[in-house]
Short mmCIF file of C-alpha atoms and ligand atoms in Angstrom, two decimals:
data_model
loop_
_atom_site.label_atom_id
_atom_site.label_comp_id
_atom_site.label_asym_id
_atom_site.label_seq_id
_atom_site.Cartn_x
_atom_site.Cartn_y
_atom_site.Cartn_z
CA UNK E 1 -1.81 168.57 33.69
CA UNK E 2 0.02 171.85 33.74
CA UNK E 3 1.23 173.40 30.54
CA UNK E 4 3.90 175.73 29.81
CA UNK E 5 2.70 179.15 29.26
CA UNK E 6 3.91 180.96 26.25
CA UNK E 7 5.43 184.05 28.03
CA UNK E 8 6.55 184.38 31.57
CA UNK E 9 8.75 187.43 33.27
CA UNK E 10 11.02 184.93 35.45
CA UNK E 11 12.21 181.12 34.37
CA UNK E 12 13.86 179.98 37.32
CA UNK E 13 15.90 176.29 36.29
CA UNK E 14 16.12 173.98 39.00
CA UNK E 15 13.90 173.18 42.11
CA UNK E 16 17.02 172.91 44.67
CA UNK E 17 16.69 175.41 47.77
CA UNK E 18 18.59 178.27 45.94
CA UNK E 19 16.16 177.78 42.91
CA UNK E 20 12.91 177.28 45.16
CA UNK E 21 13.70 180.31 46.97
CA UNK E 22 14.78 182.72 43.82
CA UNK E 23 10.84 181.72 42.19
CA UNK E 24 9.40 182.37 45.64
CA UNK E 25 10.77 185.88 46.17
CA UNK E 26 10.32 186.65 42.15
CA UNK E 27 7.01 185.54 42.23
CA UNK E 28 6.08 187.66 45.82
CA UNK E 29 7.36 190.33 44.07
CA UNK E 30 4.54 190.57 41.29
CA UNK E 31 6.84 188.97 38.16
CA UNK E 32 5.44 185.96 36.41
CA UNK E 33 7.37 183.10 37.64
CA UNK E 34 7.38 179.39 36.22
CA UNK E 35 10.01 177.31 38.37
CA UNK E 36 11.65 174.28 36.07
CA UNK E 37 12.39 170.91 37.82
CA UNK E 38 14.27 168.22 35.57
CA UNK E 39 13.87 165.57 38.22
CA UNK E 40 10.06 164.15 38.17
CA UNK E 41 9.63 165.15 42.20
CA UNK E 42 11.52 168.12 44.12
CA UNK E 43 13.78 166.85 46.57
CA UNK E 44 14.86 163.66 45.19
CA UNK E 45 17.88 162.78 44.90
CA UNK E 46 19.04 164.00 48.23
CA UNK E 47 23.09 164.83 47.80
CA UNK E 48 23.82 166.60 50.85
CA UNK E 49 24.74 165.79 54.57
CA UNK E 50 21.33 168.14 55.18
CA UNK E 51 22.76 170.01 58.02
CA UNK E 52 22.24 173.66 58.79
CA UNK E 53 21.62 176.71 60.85
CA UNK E 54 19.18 177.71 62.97
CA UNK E 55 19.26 180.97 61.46
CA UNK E 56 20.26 179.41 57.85
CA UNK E 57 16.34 178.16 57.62
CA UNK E 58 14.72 180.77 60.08
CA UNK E 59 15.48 183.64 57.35
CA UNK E 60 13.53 181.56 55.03
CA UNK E 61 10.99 179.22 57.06
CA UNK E 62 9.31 178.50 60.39
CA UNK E 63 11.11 175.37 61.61
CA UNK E 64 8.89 172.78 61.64
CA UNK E 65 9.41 169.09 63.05
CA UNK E 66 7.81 168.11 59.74
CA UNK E 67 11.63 168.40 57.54
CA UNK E 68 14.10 168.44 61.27
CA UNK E 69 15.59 165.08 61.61
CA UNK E 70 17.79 166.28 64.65
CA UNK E 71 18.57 169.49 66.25
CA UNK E 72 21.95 170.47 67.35
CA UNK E 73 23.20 171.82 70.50
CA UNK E 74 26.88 170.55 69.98
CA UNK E 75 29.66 169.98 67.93
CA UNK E 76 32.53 167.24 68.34
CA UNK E 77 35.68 166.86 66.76
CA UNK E 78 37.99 164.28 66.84
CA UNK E 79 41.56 164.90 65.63
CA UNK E 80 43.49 162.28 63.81
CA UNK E 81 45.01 160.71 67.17
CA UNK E 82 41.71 160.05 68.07
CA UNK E 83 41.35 162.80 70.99
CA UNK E 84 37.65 163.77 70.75
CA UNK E 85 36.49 166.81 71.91
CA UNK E 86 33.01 168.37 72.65
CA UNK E 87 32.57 171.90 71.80
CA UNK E 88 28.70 173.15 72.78
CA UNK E 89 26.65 175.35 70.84
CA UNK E 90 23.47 176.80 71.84
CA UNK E 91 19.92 174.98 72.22
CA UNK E 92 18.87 174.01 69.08
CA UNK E 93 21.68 175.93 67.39
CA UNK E 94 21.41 173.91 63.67
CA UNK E 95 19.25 171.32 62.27
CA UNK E 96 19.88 168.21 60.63
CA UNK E 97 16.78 168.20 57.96
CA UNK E 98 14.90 165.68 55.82
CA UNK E 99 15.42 167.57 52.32
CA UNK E 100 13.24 165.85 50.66
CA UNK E 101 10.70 167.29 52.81
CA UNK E 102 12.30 170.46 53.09
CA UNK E 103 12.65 170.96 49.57
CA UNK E 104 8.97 170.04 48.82
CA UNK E 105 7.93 172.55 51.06
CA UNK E 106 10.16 175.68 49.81
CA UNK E 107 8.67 175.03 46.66
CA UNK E 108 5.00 174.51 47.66
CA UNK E 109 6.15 178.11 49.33
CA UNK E 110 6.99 179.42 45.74
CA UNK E 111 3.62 177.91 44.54
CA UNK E 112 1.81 179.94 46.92
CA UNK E 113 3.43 182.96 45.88
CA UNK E 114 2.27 182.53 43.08
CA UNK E 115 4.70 180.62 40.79
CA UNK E 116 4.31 177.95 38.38
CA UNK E 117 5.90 174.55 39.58
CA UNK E 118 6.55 172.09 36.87
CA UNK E 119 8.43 169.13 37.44
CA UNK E 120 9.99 166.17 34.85
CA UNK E 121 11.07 169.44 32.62
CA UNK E 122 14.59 169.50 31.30
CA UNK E 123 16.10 172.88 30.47
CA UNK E 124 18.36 171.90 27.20
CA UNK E 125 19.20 175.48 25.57
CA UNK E 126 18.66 179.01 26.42
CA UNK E 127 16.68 181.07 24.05
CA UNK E 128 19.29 183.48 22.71
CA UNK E 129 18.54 186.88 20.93
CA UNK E 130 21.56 188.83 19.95
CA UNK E 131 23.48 187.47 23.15
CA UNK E 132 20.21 188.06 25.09
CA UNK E 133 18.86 185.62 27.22
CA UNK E 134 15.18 185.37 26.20
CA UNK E 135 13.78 182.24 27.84
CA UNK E 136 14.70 178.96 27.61
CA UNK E 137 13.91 175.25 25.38
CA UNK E 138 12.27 172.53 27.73
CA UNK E 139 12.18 168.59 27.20
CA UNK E 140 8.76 167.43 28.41
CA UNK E 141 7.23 163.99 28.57
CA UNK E 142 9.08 163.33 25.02
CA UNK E 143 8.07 167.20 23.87
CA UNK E 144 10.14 169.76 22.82
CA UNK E 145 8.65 173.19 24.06
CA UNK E 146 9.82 177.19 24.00
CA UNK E 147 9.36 179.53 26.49
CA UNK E 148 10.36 182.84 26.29
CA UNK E 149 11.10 184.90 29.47
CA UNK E 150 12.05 188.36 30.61
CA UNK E 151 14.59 186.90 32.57
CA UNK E 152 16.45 183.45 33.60
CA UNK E 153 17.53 182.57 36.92
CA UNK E 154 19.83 179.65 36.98
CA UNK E 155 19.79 177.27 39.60
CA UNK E 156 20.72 174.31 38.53
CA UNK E 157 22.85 173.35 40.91
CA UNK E 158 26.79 171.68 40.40
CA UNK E 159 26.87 170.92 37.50
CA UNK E 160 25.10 173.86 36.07
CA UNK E 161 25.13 174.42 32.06
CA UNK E 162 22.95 177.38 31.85
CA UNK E 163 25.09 179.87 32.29
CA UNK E 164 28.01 178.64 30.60
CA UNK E 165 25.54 178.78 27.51
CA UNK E 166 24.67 182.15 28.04
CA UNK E 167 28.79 182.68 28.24
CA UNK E 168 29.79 183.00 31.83
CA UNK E 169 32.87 181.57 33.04
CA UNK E 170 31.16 179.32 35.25
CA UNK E 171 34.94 176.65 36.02
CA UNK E 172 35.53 175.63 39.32
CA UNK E 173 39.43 174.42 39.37
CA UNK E 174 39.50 170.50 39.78
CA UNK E 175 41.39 171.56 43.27
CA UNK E 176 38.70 173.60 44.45
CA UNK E 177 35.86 170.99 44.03
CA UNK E 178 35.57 168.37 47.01
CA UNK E 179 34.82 165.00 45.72
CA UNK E 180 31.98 164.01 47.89
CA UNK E 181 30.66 160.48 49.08
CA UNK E 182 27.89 159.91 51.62
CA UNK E 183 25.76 156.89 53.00
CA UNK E 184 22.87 157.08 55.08
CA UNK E 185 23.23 154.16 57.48
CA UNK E 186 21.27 152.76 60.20
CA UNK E 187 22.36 150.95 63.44
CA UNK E 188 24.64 153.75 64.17
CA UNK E 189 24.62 154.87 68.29
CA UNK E 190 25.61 158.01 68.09
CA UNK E 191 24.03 161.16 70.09
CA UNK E 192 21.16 162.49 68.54
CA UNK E 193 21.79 166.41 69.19
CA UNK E 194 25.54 166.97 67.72
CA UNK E 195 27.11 167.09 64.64
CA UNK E 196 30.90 164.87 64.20
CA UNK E 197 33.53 165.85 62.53
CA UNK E 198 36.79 163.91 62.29
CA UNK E 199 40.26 165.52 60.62
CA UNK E 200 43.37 164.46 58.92
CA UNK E 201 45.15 162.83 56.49
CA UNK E 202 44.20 159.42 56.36
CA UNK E 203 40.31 160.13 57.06
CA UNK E 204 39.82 162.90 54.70
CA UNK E 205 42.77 164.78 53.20
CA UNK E 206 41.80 168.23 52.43
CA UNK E 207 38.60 168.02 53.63
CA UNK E 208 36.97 166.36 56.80
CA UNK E 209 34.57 163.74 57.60
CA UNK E 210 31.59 164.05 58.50
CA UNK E 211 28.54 162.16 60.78
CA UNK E 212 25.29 164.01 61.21
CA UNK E 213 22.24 162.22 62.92
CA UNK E 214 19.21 161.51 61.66
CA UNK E 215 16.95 159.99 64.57
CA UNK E 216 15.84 156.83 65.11
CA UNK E 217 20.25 155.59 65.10
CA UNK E 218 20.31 156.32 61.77
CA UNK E 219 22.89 158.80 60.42
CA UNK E 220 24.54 160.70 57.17
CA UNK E 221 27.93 159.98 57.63
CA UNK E 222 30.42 161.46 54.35
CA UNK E 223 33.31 163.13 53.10
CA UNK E 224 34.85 165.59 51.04
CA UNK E 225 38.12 165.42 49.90
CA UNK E 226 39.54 167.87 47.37
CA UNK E 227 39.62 167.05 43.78
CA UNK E 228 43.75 166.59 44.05
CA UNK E 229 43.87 163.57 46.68
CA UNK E 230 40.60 161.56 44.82
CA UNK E 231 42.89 160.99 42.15
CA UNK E 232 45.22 159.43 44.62
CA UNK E 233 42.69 157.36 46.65
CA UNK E 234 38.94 157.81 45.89
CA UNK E 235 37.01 159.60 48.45
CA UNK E 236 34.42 156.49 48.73
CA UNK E 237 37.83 154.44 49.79
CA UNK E 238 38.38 156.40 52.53
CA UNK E 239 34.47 156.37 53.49
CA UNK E 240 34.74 152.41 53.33
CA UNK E 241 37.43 152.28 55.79
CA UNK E 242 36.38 154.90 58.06
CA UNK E 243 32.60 152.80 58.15
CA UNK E 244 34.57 149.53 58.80
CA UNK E 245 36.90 150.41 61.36
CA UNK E 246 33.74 152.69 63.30
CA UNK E 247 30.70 151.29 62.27
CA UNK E 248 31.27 147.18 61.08
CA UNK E 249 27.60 146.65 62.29
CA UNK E 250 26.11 149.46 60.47
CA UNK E 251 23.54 149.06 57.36
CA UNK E 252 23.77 151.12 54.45
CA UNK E 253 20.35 152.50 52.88
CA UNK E 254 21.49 154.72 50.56
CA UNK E 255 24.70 155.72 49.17
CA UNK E 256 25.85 159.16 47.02
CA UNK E 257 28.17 161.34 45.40
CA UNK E 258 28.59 164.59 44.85
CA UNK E 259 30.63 167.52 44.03
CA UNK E 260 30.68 170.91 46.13
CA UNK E 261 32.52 173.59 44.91
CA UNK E 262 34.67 174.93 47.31
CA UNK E 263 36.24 178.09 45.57
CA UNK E 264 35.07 181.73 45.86
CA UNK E 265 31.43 182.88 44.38
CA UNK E 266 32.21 182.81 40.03
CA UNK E 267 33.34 186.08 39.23
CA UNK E 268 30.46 187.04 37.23
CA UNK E 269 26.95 185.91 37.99
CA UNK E 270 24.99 188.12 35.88
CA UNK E 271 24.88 188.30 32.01
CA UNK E 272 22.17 189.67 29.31
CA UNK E 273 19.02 188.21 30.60
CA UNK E 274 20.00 185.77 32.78
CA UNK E 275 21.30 185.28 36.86
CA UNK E 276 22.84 182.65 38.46
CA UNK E 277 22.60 181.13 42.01
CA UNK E 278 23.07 179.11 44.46
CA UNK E 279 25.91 175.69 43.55
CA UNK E 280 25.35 177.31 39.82
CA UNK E 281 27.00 180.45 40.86
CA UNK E 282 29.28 178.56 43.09
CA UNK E 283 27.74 180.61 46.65
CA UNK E 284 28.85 177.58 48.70
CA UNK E 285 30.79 178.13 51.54
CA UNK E 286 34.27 177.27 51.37
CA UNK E 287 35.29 176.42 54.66
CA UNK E 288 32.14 174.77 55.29
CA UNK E 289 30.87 173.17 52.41
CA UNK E 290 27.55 174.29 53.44
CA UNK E 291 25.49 175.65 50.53
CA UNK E 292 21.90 175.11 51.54
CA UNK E 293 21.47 178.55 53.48
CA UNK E 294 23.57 180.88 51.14
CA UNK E 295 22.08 179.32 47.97
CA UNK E 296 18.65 180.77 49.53
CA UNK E 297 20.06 184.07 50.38
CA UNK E 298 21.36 184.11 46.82
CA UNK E 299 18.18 182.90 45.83
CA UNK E 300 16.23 185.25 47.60
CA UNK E 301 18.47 188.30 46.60
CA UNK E 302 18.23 187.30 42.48
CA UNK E 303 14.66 187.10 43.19
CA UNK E 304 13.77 190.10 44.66
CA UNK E 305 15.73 191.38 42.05
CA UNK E 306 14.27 190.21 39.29
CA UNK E 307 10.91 191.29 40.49
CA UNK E 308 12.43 194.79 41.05
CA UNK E 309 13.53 194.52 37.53
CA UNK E 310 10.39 193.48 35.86
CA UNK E 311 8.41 196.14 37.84
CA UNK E 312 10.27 199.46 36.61
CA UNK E 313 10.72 197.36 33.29
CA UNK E 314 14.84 198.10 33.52
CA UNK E 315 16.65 194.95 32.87
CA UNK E 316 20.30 196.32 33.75
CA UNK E 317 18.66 196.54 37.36
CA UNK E 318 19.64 192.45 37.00
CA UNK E 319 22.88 193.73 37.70
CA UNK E 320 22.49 194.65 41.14
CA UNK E 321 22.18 191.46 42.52
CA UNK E 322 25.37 190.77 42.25
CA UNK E 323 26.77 193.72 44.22
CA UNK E 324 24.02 192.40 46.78
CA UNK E 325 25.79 189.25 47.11
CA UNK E 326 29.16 190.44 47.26
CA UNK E 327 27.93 192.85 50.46
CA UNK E 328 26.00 189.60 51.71
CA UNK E 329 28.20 187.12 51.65
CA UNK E 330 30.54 187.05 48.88
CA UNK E 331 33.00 188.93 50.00
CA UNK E 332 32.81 186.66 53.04
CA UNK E 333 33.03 183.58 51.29
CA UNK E 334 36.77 184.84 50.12
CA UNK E 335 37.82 185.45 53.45
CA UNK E 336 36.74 181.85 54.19
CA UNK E 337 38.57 180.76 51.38
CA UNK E 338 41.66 181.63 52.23
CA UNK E 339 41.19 180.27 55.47
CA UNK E 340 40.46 177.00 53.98
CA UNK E 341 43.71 177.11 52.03
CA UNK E 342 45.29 178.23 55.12
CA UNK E 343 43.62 175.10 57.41
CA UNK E 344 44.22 172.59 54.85
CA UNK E 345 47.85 172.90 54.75
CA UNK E 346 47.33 171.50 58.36
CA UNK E 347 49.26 168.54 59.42
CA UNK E 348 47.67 166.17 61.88
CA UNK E 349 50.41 166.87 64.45
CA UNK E 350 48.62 170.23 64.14
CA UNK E 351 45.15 169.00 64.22
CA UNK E 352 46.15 166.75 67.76
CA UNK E 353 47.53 169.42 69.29
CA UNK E 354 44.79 171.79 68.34
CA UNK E 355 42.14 169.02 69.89
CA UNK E 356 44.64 168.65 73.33
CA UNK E 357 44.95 172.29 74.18
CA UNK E 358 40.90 172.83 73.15
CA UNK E 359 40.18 169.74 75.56
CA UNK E 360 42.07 172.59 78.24
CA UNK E 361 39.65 174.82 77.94
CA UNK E 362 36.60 174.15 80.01
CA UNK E 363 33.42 172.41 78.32
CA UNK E 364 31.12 175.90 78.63
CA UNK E 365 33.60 177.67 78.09
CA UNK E 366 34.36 176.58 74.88
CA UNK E 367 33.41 177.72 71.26
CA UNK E 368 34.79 178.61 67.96
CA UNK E 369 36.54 181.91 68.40
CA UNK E 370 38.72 179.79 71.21
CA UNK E 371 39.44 177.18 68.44
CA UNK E 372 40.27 179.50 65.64
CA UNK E 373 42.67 181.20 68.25
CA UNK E 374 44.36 177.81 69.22
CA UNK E 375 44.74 177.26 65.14
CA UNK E 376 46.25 179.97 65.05
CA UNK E 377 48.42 179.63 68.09
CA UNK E 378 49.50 176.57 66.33
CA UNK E 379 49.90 178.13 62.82
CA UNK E 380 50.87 181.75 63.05
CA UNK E 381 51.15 181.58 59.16
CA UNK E 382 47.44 181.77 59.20
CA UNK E 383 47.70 185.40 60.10
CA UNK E 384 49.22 185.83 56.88
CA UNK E 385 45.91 184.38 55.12
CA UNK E 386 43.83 186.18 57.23
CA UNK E 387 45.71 189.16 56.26
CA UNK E 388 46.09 188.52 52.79
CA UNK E 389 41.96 188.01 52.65
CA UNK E 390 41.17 191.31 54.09
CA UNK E 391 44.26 193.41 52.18
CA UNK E 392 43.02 190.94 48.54
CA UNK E 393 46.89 191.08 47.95
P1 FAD J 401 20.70 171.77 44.02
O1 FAD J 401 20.18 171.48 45.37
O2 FAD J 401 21.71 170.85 43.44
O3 FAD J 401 19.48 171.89 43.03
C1 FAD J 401 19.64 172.04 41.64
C2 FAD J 401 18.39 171.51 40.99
O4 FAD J 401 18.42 171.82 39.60
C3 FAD J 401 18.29 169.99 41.07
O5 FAD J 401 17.03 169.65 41.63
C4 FAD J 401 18.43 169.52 39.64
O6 FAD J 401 17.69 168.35 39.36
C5 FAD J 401 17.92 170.72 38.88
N1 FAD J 401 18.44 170.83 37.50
C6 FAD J 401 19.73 170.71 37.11
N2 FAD J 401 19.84 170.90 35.77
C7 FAD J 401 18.58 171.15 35.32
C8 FAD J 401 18.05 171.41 34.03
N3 FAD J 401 18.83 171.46 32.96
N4 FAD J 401 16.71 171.61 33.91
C9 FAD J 401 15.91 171.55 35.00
N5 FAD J 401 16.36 171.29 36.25
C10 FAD J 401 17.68 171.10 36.42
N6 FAD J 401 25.20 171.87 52.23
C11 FAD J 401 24.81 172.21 53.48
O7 FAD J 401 24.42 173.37 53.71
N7 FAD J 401 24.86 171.30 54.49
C12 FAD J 401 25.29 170.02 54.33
O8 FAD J 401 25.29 169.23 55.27
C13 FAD J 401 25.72 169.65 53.02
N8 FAD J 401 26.17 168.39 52.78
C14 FAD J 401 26.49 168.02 51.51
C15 FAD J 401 26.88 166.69 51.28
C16 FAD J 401 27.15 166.26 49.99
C17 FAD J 401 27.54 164.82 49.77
C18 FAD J 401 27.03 167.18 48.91
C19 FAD J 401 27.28 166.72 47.50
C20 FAD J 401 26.65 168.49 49.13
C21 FAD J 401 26.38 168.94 50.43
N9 FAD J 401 25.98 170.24 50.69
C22 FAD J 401 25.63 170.61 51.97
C23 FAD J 401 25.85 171.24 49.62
C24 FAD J 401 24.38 171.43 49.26
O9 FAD J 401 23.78 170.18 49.01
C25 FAD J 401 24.25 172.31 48.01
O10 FAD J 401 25.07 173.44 48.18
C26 FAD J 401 22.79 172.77 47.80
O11 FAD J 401 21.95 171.70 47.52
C27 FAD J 401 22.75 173.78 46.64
O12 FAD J 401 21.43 174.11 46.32
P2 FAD J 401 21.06 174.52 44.82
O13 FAD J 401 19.61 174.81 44.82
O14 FAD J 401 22.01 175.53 44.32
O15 FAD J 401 21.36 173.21 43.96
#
């Protein structure tokens, strides 16, 4: 059985893709990694409606039909009046994965780098040395151990606590965090190469719902609603209804919840010592509520980072990786947000008449810069946002 070394340059906390990734690059890049999973295997629990990009994985990964449960060559949307509308993307635009695999296999990825894997280890303190993050103290199999590291990566996801304990303002306002619920359920006819989306306010105020296949008539099908409206009606309510009105014959064989935090990247994700990515660091995109790929590229930027930082034994280099981000995708992500704030404020007369002059426009001829230009036809105010993102007034 593995043991915990006494020293290492990199602790990365948390086997989730951002965390995975972050030990692979730091480990590629000569540092001595050791990645910490609390969970006893890496991919379980799945929380997540596991779809993403083509590119999202290719940056990271050779697709492989060994983790794709469906690939995508359309979107459809259907608007609260029930017009449903088919928007295509390219062949095999987006995935719909098996995470469990896919997870497994990012971090037998780090392994081969060169990284330490150990699972069934709980991260409960930092090691702290004047302010300095100096490694971390580990729960295992009834143990208490301390390892002492160069540097900490956190990536430990939502409901991350290391880098509040290393003093980061690490909040996400209660608004700002979509209250997530998602079954996987079977006996659901649905076609295997597009992902659904369906909008308004009595499916999934603030948020949408979603159905994303899985082969084999099985599907995820969830929402996210924003923190605000659970309070008024839960988010699982809204899932029940939406499954018995749709799907009354459908079996459920497996149910979760989740929160994604839907707000801007934290406003500092370096300290002393220690880096933050991925949910942790709140890199999820806040239109999309996709945080698979960008917790990778946030991953794979702290990473190569770290390894930069170990090598020309500098630990302020640390600090760059958060001006990498910010070029990345940061700075995207609050462009996005206000666009979410804008698109929320949606009614559904907007949403149906949005779907109705989309269903206009001919099938190959449409995509999203058409939609986003009928949103806007039918919400000039979201010039303002758009504005506002791009002047930060
Ligand atoms: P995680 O995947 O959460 O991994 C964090 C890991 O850290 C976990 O394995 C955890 O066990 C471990 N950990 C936590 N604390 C400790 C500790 N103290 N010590 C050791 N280990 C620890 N994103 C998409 O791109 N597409 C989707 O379709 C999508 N659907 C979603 C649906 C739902 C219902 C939810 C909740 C989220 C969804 N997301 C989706 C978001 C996506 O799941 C996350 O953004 C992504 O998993 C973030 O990766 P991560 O590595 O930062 O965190």
């Amino acid at each position: 059985m593995k043991k915990f070394e006494i020293e290492y340059d990199v602790i990365v906390v948390g086997g989730g893709p951002a965390g995975c990734v972050a030990a692979r690059f730091a480990a590629e890049g000569g540092a001595k990694t050791l990645l910490l999973e609390k969970d006893k295997e890496i991919g379980i629990p799945v929380r997540c409606g596991e779809a993403i990009s083509k590119e999202g994985v290719e940056e990271f990964i050779v697709p492989n039909l060994k983790w794709i449960r469906a690939k995508i060559n359309k979107f459809i949307f259907t608007s609260p009046d029930s017009t449903t509308v088919e928007m295509p993307l390219s062949e095999e635009a987006g995935y719909v994965l098996d995470r469990k695999i896919f997870d497994n296999e990012l971090a037998r990825l780090a392994s081969e780098a060169g990284a330490d894997v150990i699972t069934k280890s709980y991260v409960d303190e930092l090691i702290l040395e004047d302010g300095i993050v100096k490694g971390v103290g580990i729960r295992y199999l009834g143990s208490k151990y301390y390892v002492k590291s160069k540097i900490v990566i956190a990536a430990d996801g939502v409901e991350s606590r290391a880098g509040r304990w290393a003093g980061l303002e690490t909040a996400c306002d209660f608004r700002d965090m979509e209250s997530c619920v998602q079954v996987v359920a079977t006996n659901v006819n649905i076609d295997q190469n597009a992902l659904y989306f369906y909008l308004g306010e009595k499916t999934a105020p603030t948020g949408y719902l979603w159905i994303f296949p899985k082969g084999d008539n099985t599907a995820n099908i969830g929402l996210g609603i924003g923190g605000k409206e659970n309070k008024k009606k839960s988010a699982k309510r809204y899932l029940d209804e939406f499954l018995q009105k749709n799907f009354p014959n459908a079996s459920i064989l497996n149910f979760t919840v989740g929160g994604v935090p839907c707000c801007p990247t934290l406003k500092k994700i370096v300290a002393p010592g220690i880096m933050l990515v991925g949910d942790a660091a709140r890199q999820v995109n806040p239109l999309s509520g996709g945080g698979i790929a960008s917790g990778m590229i946030g991953g794979k930027l702290a990473g190569i980072t770290s390894a930069k930082s170990i090598k020309k034994n500098d630990l302020n280099i640390i600090y760059e990786y958060e001006q990498l981000w910010r070029a990345r995708l940061g700075n995207r992500h609050e462009i996005f947000n206000r666009l979410k704030e804008g698109i929320y404020n949606f009614t559904d007369d907007h949403f149906n008449s949005i779907a109705r002059d989309f269903l206009n426009i001919k099938y190959e001829e449409r995509n999203l810069y058409k939609l986003f230009m009928i949103a806007l036809k039918n919400k000039p105010t979201l010039f303002v946002d758009i504005a506002k993102a791009f002047l930060r007034i």
